[in-house]
């Protein structure tokens, strides 16, 4: 069992795992008692994050919308800090935050592969975009449609390299190096990168793309092999915080369980119906003969009791199954075809596993 402790500043802690002893650097602000969760402060990412937490019964309570500190009443001893996404990553590294939600692109760019950062949940299912290289549709690039073709263009030399405008000054050079593009220079830029090639200050851009409409409207195109990473919102933590700060591991576990249970239930429906049968086993046989009526682990079948001629009998059985939305109508048709009646449909809110796989993965990463 992991024990957390308060340590003096500039010390290290040795923690025994199943396999070995591991050393972790000391926490920043070791005397801080509260757990801190960093959330995006503005824009669509902020709104979608707050909505997700609300759907997980973790509503963020903010007394004043101008304040940068809030709370989640269901999580004791936790403060919510609204920050710029890149600052959330930096403050996880410095120890000023313990948990956070950001886009994978921000995590990768500003985390820069630091081993202290851990992705607890890699797919929160919003904030979808991709970090992609884009070049003009015209001129010398008109017939260039892949990263390989771009790399082989004779124009790029040590004296005249490919000029790329981007805000991703870590991921950009790393990607080019890994793909063998030697003669490349990067200029730092934020916002409206699509104008850079037309203005003559860059040959290409490396930026986040959702639908690609903005690129096309500015006569730019993505190329095959030019996607650096696919991004969406991720739930992250710091190895130091989880190991050393009291309560962070437990809070991480609760948040992860709530997130996974809600995300797993999206698009799933409970189907309840009555079915006449001679026994629960006979009814189950009929249900399992239909592929779309299998449910998560199989149907639940239970007798429906009624009183007839003074005796309690069970001529009908209630069946309960879980069905994905895309197969809902087909499942209802199959259910009625084998004798189902009184079919009731209700959306699911949560599906809790016995233990979330990502929790086991987290403990493995921590060596616990």
Short mmCIF file of C-alpha atoms in Angstrom, two decimals:
data_model
loop_
_atom_site.label_atom_id
_atom_site.label_comp_id
_atom_site.label_asym_id
_atom_site.label_seq_id
_atom_site.Cartn_x
_atom_site.Cartn_y
_atom_site.Cartn_z
CA UNK A 1 0.00 0.00 0.00
CA UNK A 2 1.43 3.38 -1.01
CA UNK A 3 1.91 5.88 1.80
CA UNK A 4 2.12 9.59 1.14
CA UNK A 5 4.03 11.97 3.40
CA UNK A 6 5.01 15.58 3.83
CA UNK A 7 8.65 16.13 2.99
CA UNK A 8 10.98 19.08 3.40
CA UNK A 9 11.82 20.98 0.22
CA UNK A 10 14.67 19.71 -1.98
CA UNK A 11 14.48 16.12 -0.71
CA UNK A 12 13.83 12.91 -2.59
CA UNK A 13 11.53 10.05 -1.70
CA UNK A 14 12.14 6.35 -2.27
CA UNK A 15 8.99 4.29 -2.87
CA UNK A 16 8.93 0.51 -2.92
CA UNK A 17 6.99 -0.97 -5.84
CA UNK A 18 6.21 -4.61 -6.54
CA UNK A 19 9.48 -4.96 -8.39
CA UNK A 20 11.97 -2.41 -7.09
CA UNK A 21 12.67 0.77 -5.19
CA UNK A 22 11.98 3.96 -7.19
CA UNK A 23 13.30 7.43 -6.44
CA UNK A 24 11.18 10.55 -7.09
CA UNK A 25 12.24 14.19 -6.81
CA UNK A 26 10.57 16.19 -4.08
CA UNK A 27 7.39 18.15 -4.59
CA UNK A 28 7.17 21.87 -5.05
CA UNK A 29 5.14 23.37 -2.17
CA UNK A 30 5.38 20.22 -0.02
CA UNK A 31 3.32 21.77 2.78
CA UNK A 32 0.33 22.48 0.53
CA UNK A 33 -2.62 20.41 1.77
CA UNK A 34 -5.22 20.94 -0.95
CA UNK A 35 -5.21 19.03 -4.25
CA UNK A 36 -5.22 21.24 -7.35
CA UNK A 37 -6.94 20.45 -10.65
CA UNK A 38 -6.09 22.64 -13.64
CA UNK A 39 -8.82 23.25 -16.24
CA UNK A 40 -8.74 25.33 -19.45
CA UNK A 41 -9.83 28.87 -18.69
CA UNK A 42 -11.38 29.95 -21.99
CA UNK A 43 -12.98 28.89 -25.25
CA UNK A 44 -14.64 25.74 -26.49
CA UNK A 45 -12.19 23.50 -24.64
CA UNK A 46 -13.19 25.10 -21.34
CA UNK A 47 -16.95 24.81 -22.01
CA UNK A 48 -16.70 21.17 -23.13
CA UNK A 49 -14.55 20.27 -20.12
CA UNK A 50 -17.06 21.76 -17.69
CA UNK A 51 -19.91 19.95 -19.47
CA UNK A 52 -18.10 16.62 -19.25
CA UNK A 53 -17.47 17.04 -15.53
CA UNK A 54 -21.11 18.02 -14.99
CA UNK A 55 -22.21 14.86 -16.84
CA UNK A 56 -20.03 12.89 -14.42
CA UNK A 57 -21.76 14.55 -11.44
CA UNK A 58 -18.63 16.62 -10.82
CA UNK A 59 -20.04 20.09 -11.42
CA UNK A 60 -17.57 22.92 -10.96
CA UNK A 61 -18.86 25.62 -8.62
CA UNK A 62 -17.47 29.07 -9.37
CA UNK A 63 -18.74 31.89 -7.15
CA UNK A 64 -17.48 34.62 -9.48
CA UNK A 65 -16.81 33.96 -13.19
CA UNK A 66 -13.90 36.41 -13.00
CA UNK A 67 -12.16 34.32 -10.36
CA UNK A 68 -9.63 31.70 -11.36
CA UNK A 69 -10.32 29.39 -8.42
CA UNK A 70 -13.38 27.17 -7.98
CA UNK A 71 -14.37 23.88 -6.36
CA UNK A 72 -16.06 20.57 -7.05
CA UNK A 73 -18.21 19.87 -3.95
CA UNK A 74 -18.19 16.10 -4.57
CA UNK A 75 -14.38 16.01 -4.30
CA UNK A 76 -13.26 17.14 -0.86
CA UNK A 77 -9.99 19.02 -0.47
CA UNK A 78 -9.78 19.78 -4.21
CA UNK A 79 -9.39 23.25 -5.71
CA UNK A 80 -10.04 23.93 -9.39
CA UNK A 81 -7.68 26.40 -11.04
CA UNK A 82 -8.59 27.86 -14.44
CA UNK A 83 -5.41 28.25 -16.48
CA UNK A 84 -4.18 28.45 -20.04
CA UNK A 85 -3.73 24.85 -21.28
CA UNK A 86 0.04 25.22 -21.74
CA UNK A 87 0.33 26.59 -18.20
CA UNK A 88 -1.52 23.56 -16.85
CA UNK A 89 1.20 21.31 -18.25
CA UNK A 90 4.00 23.56 -17.00
CA UNK A 91 2.49 23.80 -13.51
CA UNK A 92 2.08 20.04 -13.32
CA UNK A 93 5.82 19.80 -13.97
CA UNK A 94 6.62 22.48 -11.38
CA UNK A 95 4.35 20.87 -8.78
CA UNK A 96 1.94 23.80 -8.58
CA UNK A 97 -0.89 21.62 -9.95
CA UNK A 98 -1.59 17.93 -9.34
CA UNK A 99 -4.14 17.03 -12.04
CA UNK A 100 -5.29 18.56 -15.31
CA UNK A 101 -7.33 18.29 -18.48
CA UNK A 102 -5.80 19.58 -21.72
CA UNK A 103 -5.54 18.61 -25.39
CA UNK A 104 -3.02 15.92 -26.32
CA UNK A 105 -1.33 18.46 -28.62
CA UNK A 106 -0.70 20.81 -25.67
CA UNK A 107 0.43 17.94 -23.46
CA UNK A 108 2.90 16.71 -26.08
CA UNK A 109 4.24 20.16 -27.06
CA UNK A 110 4.81 21.53 -23.57
CA UNK A 111 5.43 18.25 -21.74
CA UNK A 112 8.17 17.37 -24.24
CA UNK A 113 8.24 13.72 -23.24
CA UNK A 114 8.95 14.42 -19.56
CA UNK A 115 8.66 11.16 -17.61
CA UNK A 116 7.01 12.92 -14.68
CA UNK A 117 3.84 13.53 -16.71
CA UNK A 118 1.32 10.71 -17.02
CA UNK A 119 -1.81 10.44 -19.17
CA UNK A 120 -4.51 8.91 -16.97
CA UNK A 121 -7.23 8.88 -19.66
CA UNK A 122 -6.22 9.40 -23.28
CA UNK A 123 -9.65 9.70 -24.92
CA UNK A 124 -12.18 12.06 -23.30
CA UNK A 125 -13.99 12.25 -26.67
CA UNK A 126 -14.02 15.99 -27.29
CA UNK A 127 -11.59 18.59 -28.59
CA UNK A 128 -10.84 16.44 -31.65
CA UNK A 129 -8.28 17.90 -34.05
CA UNK A 130 -4.96 17.01 -35.67
CA UNK A 131 -1.60 18.72 -35.82
CA UNK A 132 -0.87 18.73 -39.52
CA UNK A 133 1.58 20.12 -42.07
CA UNK A 134 -0.03 22.19 -44.83
CA UNK A 135 1.44 23.62 -48.03
CA UNK A 136 0.06 25.88 -50.81
CA UNK A 137 -2.10 24.36 -53.53
CA UNK A 138 -0.35 26.46 -56.18
CA UNK A 139 3.10 27.22 -57.59
CA UNK A 140 5.94 24.79 -56.93
CA UNK A 141 3.69 22.81 -54.55
CA UNK A 142 0.86 22.18 -57.02
CA UNK A 143 1.85 18.55 -57.69
CA UNK A 144 3.25 17.83 -54.23
CA UNK A 145 0.84 15.61 -52.29
CA UNK A 146 2.96 13.74 -49.74
CA UNK A 147 5.64 14.37 -47.14
CA UNK A 148 8.02 12.19 -49.14
CA UNK A 149 7.49 14.32 -52.26
CA UNK A 150 7.99 17.48 -50.21
CA UNK A 151 11.26 16.15 -48.80
CA UNK A 152 12.58 15.28 -52.28
CA UNK A 153 12.00 18.75 -53.77
CA UNK A 154 15.37 20.08 -55.01
CA UNK A 155 14.59 23.60 -53.82
CA UNK A 156 15.49 22.84 -50.20
CA UNK A 157 19.17 23.31 -49.40
CA UNK A 158 21.22 24.35 -46.40
CA UNK A 159 21.30 27.89 -47.81
CA UNK A 160 17.60 27.92 -48.68
CA UNK A 161 15.70 25.58 -46.32
CA UNK A 162 11.98 24.85 -46.19
CA UNK A 163 10.44 27.57 -44.02
CA UNK A 164 7.68 26.40 -41.66
CA UNK A 165 5.54 28.75 -39.56
CA UNK A 166 4.18 27.13 -36.41
CA UNK A 167 3.44 27.53 -32.74
CA UNK A 168 4.70 23.98 -32.12
CA UNK A 169 8.43 24.54 -31.84
CA UNK A 170 9.07 21.22 -30.06
CA UNK A 171 6.85 18.82 -32.01
CA UNK A 172 7.62 20.43 -35.39
CA UNK A 173 11.41 19.96 -35.45
CA UNK A 174 11.05 16.54 -33.79
CA UNK A 175 8.64 15.38 -36.51
CA UNK A 176 10.82 16.68 -39.36
CA UNK A 177 13.93 15.05 -37.94
CA UNK A 178 12.15 11.70 -37.46
CA UNK A 179 10.98 11.84 -41.08
CA UNK A 180 14.36 12.68 -42.55
CA UNK A 181 13.76 16.32 -43.58
CA UNK A 182 17.12 17.97 -42.97
CA UNK A 183 16.89 21.42 -44.52
CA UNK A 184 14.06 22.99 -42.50
CA UNK A 185 13.77 26.15 -40.42
CA UNK A 186 10.92 27.12 -38.12
CA UNK A 187 9.50 30.53 -37.33
CA UNK A 188 7.39 30.97 -34.21
CA UNK A 189 3.91 32.27 -34.82
CA UNK A 190 0.52 32.29 -33.09
CA UNK A 191 -2.85 32.55 -34.82
CA UNK A 192 -3.71 33.20 -38.47
CA UNK A 193 -0.86 31.00 -39.70
CA UNK A 194 -2.78 30.37 -42.92
CA UNK A 195 -1.69 33.79 -44.20
CA UNK A 196 2.04 33.10 -43.83
CA UNK A 197 2.65 31.35 -47.21
CA UNK A 198 0.63 33.97 -49.15
CA UNK A 199 2.63 36.73 -47.46
CA UNK A 200 5.86 35.05 -48.46
CA UNK A 201 7.15 34.62 -44.91
CA UNK A 202 6.82 30.81 -44.91
CA UNK A 203 6.65 27.93 -47.38
CA UNK A 204 4.43 25.76 -45.17
CA UNK A 205 2.59 25.85 -41.87
CA UNK A 206 2.24 23.33 -39.05
CA UNK A 207 -1.01 23.92 -37.20
CA UNK A 208 -4.09 22.35 -35.65
CA UNK A 209 -6.76 21.31 -38.14
CA UNK A 210 -10.35 20.26 -37.44
CA UNK A 211 -12.38 20.16 -40.66
CA UNK A 212 -9.75 21.62 -42.98
CA UNK A 213 -12.14 24.29 -44.27
CA UNK A 214 -9.92 27.20 -43.20
CA UNK A 215 -6.96 25.66 -45.02
CA UNK A 216 -8.92 25.22 -48.23
CA UNK A 217 -10.30 28.75 -48.06
CA UNK A 218 -6.71 30.01 -47.92
CA UNK A 219 -5.54 27.79 -50.81
CA UNK A 220 -3.63 25.40 -48.57
CA UNK A 221 -3.70 21.61 -48.49
CA UNK A 222 -2.69 18.82 -46.16
CA UNK A 223 -0.38 16.15 -47.52
CA UNK A 224 -0.10 12.40 -47.04
CA UNK A 225 2.15 11.57 -44.11
CA UNK A 226 1.99 15.14 -42.82
CA UNK A 227 -0.08 14.53 -39.68
CA UNK A 228 2.11 14.89 -36.61
CA UNK A 229 -0.53 13.67 -34.14
CA UNK A 230 -4.26 13.16 -33.68
CA UNK A 231 -5.42 15.10 -30.65
CA UNK A 232 -8.33 15.19 -28.25
CA UNK A 233 -8.81 16.06 -24.58
CA UNK A 234 -6.81 13.99 -22.08
CA UNK A 235 -6.82 13.67 -18.28
CA UNK A 236 -3.28 14.02 -16.92
CA UNK A 237 -1.33 14.01 -13.69
CA UNK A 238 2.16 14.33 -12.30
CA UNK A 239 4.04 11.28 -11.08
CA UNK A 240 5.45 13.27 -8.16
CA UNK A 241 2.02 14.47 -7.07
CA UNK A 242 0.36 11.06 -7.26
CA UNK A 243 3.17 9.42 -5.31
CA UNK A 244 3.88 12.09 -2.72
CA UNK A 245 0.88 14.34 -2.12
CA UNK A 246 -1.73 12.92 0.19
CA UNK A 247 -5.09 12.20 -1.44
CA UNK A 248 -4.06 12.74 -5.08
CA UNK A 249 -4.05 9.03 -5.91
CA UNK A 250 -7.50 8.53 -4.40
CA UNK A 251 -8.93 11.62 -6.14
CA UNK A 252 -7.43 10.47 -9.44
CA UNK A 253 -9.10 7.08 -8.97
CA UNK A 254 -12.53 8.60 -8.31
CA UNK A 255 -12.33 11.00 -11.25
CA UNK A 256 -11.14 8.23 -13.56
CA UNK A 257 -13.98 5.92 -12.53
CA UNK A 258 -16.60 8.61 -13.07
CA UNK A 259 -15.13 9.60 -16.45
CA UNK A 260 -14.88 6.04 -17.72
CA UNK A 261 -18.36 5.09 -16.50
CA UNK A 262 -19.94 8.09 -18.23
CA UNK A 263 -17.97 7.80 -21.48
CA UNK A 264 -18.70 4.09 -21.74
CA UNK A 265 -22.43 4.73 -21.35
CA UNK A 266 -22.63 7.30 -24.17
CA UNK A 267 -24.87 5.95 -26.94
CA UNK A 268 -25.99 2.92 -24.89
CA UNK A 269 -29.62 2.12 -24.00
CA UNK A 270 -31.30 -0.22 -21.56
CA UNK A 271 -34.01 -2.31 -23.23
CA UNK A 272 -36.59 -3.96 -20.93
CA UNK A 273 -39.36 -6.25 -22.15
CA UNK A 274 -41.66 -9.05 -21.05
CA UNK A 275 -41.58 -12.43 -22.74
CA UNK A 276 -43.74 -15.53 -22.27
CA UNK A 277 -41.77 -18.71 -21.65
CA UNK A 278 -41.62 -22.03 -19.86
CA UNK A 279 -38.42 -21.20 -17.95
CA UNK A 280 -35.75 -18.54 -17.65
CA UNK A 281 -33.33 -20.79 -19.53
CA UNK A 282 -35.74 -21.26 -22.45
CA UNK A 283 -36.27 -17.49 -22.71
CA UNK A 284 -32.51 -16.90 -22.55
CA UNK A 285 -31.98 -19.39 -25.36
CA UNK A 286 -34.38 -17.47 -27.60
CA UNK A 287 -32.73 -14.14 -26.80
CA UNK A 288 -29.20 -15.41 -27.35
CA UNK A 289 -30.20 -16.76 -30.76
CA UNK A 290 -30.34 -13.14 -31.93
CA UNK A 291 -26.86 -11.53 -32.34
CA UNK A 292 -27.96 -7.99 -31.51
CA UNK A 293 -29.57 -9.04 -28.20
CA UNK A 294 -26.38 -10.22 -26.49
CA UNK A 295 -26.00 -7.13 -24.29
CA UNK A 296 -22.74 -6.38 -22.47
CA UNK A 297 -22.32 -9.82 -20.91
CA UNK A 298 -25.62 -11.45 -21.81
CA UNK A 299 -29.30 -10.80 -20.97
CA UNK A 300 -30.75 -10.57 -17.48
CA UNK A 301 -33.83 -12.81 -17.27
CA UNK A 302 -36.12 -12.86 -14.22
CA UNK A 303 -39.64 -14.19 -13.60
CA UNK A 304 -42.65 -11.87 -13.58
CA UNK A 305 -45.03 -13.19 -10.90
CA UNK A 306 -48.80 -12.92 -11.06
CA UNK A 307 -51.67 -14.53 -9.17
CA UNK A 308 -53.98 -16.82 -11.09
CA UNK A 309 -56.77 -18.95 -9.52
CA UNK A 310 -55.35 -18.18 -6.09
CA UNK A 311 -51.88 -19.38 -7.02
CA UNK A 312 -48.70 -17.41 -7.71
CA UNK A 313 -47.33 -18.29 -11.15
CA UNK A 314 -44.66 -16.99 -13.53
CA UNK A 315 -45.83 -17.24 -17.13
CA UNK A 316 -43.80 -14.22 -18.22
CA UNK A 317 -40.17 -13.30 -17.81
CA UNK A 318 -38.66 -9.82 -17.75
CA UNK A 319 -35.54 -9.41 -19.82
CA UNK A 320 -33.04 -6.56 -19.59
CA UNK A 321 -30.26 -5.95 -22.10
CA UNK A 322 -27.90 -3.12 -23.03
CA UNK A 323 -27.98 -2.07 -26.68
CA UNK A 324 -25.94 0.56 -28.60
CA UNK A 325 -27.95 3.31 -30.25
CA UNK A 326 -26.98 2.30 -33.79
CA UNK A 327 -28.46 -1.17 -33.24
CA UNK A 328 -31.48 -0.07 -31.21
CA UNK A 329 -34.29 -0.38 -33.75
CA UNK A 330 -32.95 -3.66 -35.16
CA UNK A 331 -32.76 -5.06 -31.63
CA UNK A 332 -36.37 -4.08 -30.91
CA UNK A 333 -37.52 -5.78 -34.12
CA UNK A 334 -35.66 -8.97 -33.23
CA UNK A 335 -37.00 -8.87 -29.67
CA UNK A 336 -40.61 -8.58 -30.82
CA UNK A 337 -40.07 -11.32 -33.41
CA UNK A 338 -39.24 -13.83 -30.66
CA UNK A 339 -42.17 -12.85 -28.43
CA UNK A 340 -41.09 -9.70 -26.63
CA UNK A 341 -43.78 -7.22 -25.62
CA UNK A 342 -44.12 -4.08 -23.52
CA UNK A 343 -40.67 -2.94 -24.66
CA UNK A 344 -39.27 -0.04 -22.64
CA UNK A 345 -36.21 2.01 -23.68
CA UNK A 346 -34.13 4.27 -21.45
CA UNK A 347 -30.71 5.87 -22.01
CA UNK A 348 -27.84 4.81 -19.78
CA UNK A 349 -25.94 7.37 -17.73
CA UNK A 350 -23.08 5.26 -16.38
CA UNK A 351 -21.59 1.82 -16.89
CA UNK A 352 -19.21 0.93 -14.07
CA UNK A 353 -16.80 -1.94 -14.57
CA UNK A 354 -15.62 -4.12 -11.73
CA UNK A 355 -12.34 -2.26 -12.10
CA UNK A 356 -11.41 0.23 -14.79
CA UNK A 357 -8.60 -1.02 -17.08
CA UNK A 358 -6.99 2.42 -17.10
CA UNK A 359 -6.67 2.32 -13.32
CA UNK A 360 -4.64 -0.88 -13.56
CA UNK A 361 -2.55 0.75 -16.29
CA UNK A 362 -1.90 3.79 -14.08
CA UNK A 363 -0.79 1.66 -11.15
CA UNK A 364 1.51 -0.23 -13.50
CA UNK A 365 3.07 3.03 -14.74
CA UNK A 366 3.64 4.06 -11.13
CA UNK A 367 5.12 0.67 -10.27
CA UNK A 368 2.48 0.02 -7.62
#
